[in-house]
CSV table of C-alpha atoms in Angstrom, one decimal:
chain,number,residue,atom,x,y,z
A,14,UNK,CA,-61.1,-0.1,-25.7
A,15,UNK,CA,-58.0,2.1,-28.2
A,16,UNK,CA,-58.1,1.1,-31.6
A,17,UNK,CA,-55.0,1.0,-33.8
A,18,UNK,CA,-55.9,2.0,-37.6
A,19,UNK,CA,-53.3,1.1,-40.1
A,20,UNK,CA,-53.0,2.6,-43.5
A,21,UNK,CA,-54.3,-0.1,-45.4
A,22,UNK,CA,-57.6,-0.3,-43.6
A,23,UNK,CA,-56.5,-3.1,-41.4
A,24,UNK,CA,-57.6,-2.3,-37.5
A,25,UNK,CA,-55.9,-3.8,-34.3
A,26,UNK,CA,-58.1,-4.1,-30.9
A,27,UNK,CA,-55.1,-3.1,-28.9
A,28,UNK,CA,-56.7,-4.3,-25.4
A,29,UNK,CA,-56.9,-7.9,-26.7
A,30,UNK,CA,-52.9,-7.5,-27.9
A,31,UNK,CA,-52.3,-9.1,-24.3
A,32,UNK,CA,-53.5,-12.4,-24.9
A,33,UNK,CA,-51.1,-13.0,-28.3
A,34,UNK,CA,-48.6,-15.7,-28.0
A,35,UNK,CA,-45.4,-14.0,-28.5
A,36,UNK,CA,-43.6,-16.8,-29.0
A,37,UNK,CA,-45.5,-17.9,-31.5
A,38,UNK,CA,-46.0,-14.8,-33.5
A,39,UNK,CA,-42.1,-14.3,-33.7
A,40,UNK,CA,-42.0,-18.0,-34.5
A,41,UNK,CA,-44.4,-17.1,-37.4
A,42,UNK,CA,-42.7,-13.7,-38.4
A,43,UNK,CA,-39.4,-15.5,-38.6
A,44,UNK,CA,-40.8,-18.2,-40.6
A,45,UNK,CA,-42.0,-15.9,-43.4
A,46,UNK,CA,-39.0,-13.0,-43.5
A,47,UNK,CA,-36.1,-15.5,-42.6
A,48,UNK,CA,-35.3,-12.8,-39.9
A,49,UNK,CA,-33.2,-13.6,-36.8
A,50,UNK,CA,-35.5,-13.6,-33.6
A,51,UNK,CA,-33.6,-10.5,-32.0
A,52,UNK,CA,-34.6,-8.0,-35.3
A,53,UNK,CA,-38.0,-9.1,-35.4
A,54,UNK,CA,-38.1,-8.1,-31.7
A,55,UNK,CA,-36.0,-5.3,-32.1
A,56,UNK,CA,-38.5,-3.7,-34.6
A,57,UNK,CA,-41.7,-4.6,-32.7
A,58,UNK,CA,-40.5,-2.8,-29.8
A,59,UNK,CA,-40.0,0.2,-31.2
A,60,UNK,CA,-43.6,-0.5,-33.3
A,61,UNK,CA,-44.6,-0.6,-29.7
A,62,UNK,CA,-42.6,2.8,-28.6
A,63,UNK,CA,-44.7,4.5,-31.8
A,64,UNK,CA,-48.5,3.0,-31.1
A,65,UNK,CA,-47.6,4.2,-27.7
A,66,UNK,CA,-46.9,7.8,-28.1
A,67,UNK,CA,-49.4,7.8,-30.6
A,68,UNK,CA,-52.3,6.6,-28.2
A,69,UNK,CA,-50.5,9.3,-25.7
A,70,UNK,CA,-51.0,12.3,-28.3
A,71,UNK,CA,-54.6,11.0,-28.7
A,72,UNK,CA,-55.7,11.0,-25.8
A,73,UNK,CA,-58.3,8.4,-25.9
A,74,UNK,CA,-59.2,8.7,-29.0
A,75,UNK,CA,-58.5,5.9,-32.3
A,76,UNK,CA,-55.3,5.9,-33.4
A,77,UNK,CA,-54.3,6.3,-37.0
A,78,UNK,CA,-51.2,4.8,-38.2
A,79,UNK,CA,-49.6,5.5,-41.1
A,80,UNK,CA,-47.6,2.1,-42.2
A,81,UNK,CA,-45.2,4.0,-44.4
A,82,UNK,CA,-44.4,6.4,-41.2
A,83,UNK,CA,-43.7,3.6,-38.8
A,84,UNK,CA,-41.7,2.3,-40.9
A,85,UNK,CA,-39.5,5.3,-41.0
A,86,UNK,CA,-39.9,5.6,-37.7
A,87,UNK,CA,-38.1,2.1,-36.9
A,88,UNK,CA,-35.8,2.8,-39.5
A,89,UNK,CA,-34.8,5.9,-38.0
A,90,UNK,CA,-33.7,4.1,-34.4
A,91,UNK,CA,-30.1,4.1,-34.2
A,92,UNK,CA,-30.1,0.7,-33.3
A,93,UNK,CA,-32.2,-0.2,-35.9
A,94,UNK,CA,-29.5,-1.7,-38.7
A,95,UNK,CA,-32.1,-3.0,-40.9
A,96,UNK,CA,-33.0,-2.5,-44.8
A,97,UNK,CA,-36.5,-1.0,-45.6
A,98,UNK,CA,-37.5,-4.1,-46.7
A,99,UNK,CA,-36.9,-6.4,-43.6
A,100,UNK,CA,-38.8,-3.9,-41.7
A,101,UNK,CA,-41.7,-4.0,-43.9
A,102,UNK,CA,-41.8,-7.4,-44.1
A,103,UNK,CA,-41.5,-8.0,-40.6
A,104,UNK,CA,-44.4,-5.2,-40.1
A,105,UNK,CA,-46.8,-7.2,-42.7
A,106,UNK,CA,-45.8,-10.5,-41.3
A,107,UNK,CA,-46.8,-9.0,-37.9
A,108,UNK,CA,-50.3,-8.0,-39.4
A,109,UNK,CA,-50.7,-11.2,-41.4
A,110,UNK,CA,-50.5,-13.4,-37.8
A,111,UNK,CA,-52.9,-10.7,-35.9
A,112,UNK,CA,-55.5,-11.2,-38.9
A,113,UNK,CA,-55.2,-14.9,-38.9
A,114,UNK,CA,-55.4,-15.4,-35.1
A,115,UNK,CA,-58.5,-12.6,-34.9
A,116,UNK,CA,-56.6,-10.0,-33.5
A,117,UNK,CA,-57.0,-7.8,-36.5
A,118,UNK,CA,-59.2,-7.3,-39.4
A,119,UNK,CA,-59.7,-4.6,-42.1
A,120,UNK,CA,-62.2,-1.9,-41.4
A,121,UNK,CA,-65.3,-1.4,-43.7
């Protein structure tokens, strides 16, 4: 089972990521950022591109995530045309669903 640490202490079980209602989560994001569907999916895509590699360099191991470098990260994407602050909303809005739905929590 890979674990995804964020840096505020919040931890994702990434096997169980499969079983989230997309839909529903971009329905949510949207909801709380007023962002169109496409940017919120355009962001967590690359999100995914970045947890990806990160497993990759891990190899195995828990993941650490820096939020502050993701975020960069998606900002630096050339087709990333997005503020700092839409991206950042649309990461804790992300985060804010996986905790209420029990997909995430904050490590002790």
């Amino acid at each position: 089972m890979a674990t995804v640490c964020m840096n505020q202490g919040a931890e994702l079980n990434v096997t169980e990521a499969n079983s989230i209602n997309e839909q529903e989560m971009m329905q949510y994001i949207a909801d709380k950022t007023k962002a169109s569907q496409a940017n919120i999916a355009l962001v967590l895509k690359h999100e995914q591109a970045y947890i990806n590699k990160a497993h990759e360099n891990a190899k195995g191991k828990d993941v650490d995530i820096d939020g502050d470098d993701l975020a960069d990260y998606i900002l630096s994407r050339k087709d990333v045309k997005l503020d700092e602050l839409t991206v950042e909303s649309i990461l804790d809005a992300e985060m804010d669903y996986l905790m209420e739905k029990g997909h995430a929590g904050y490590v002790d």
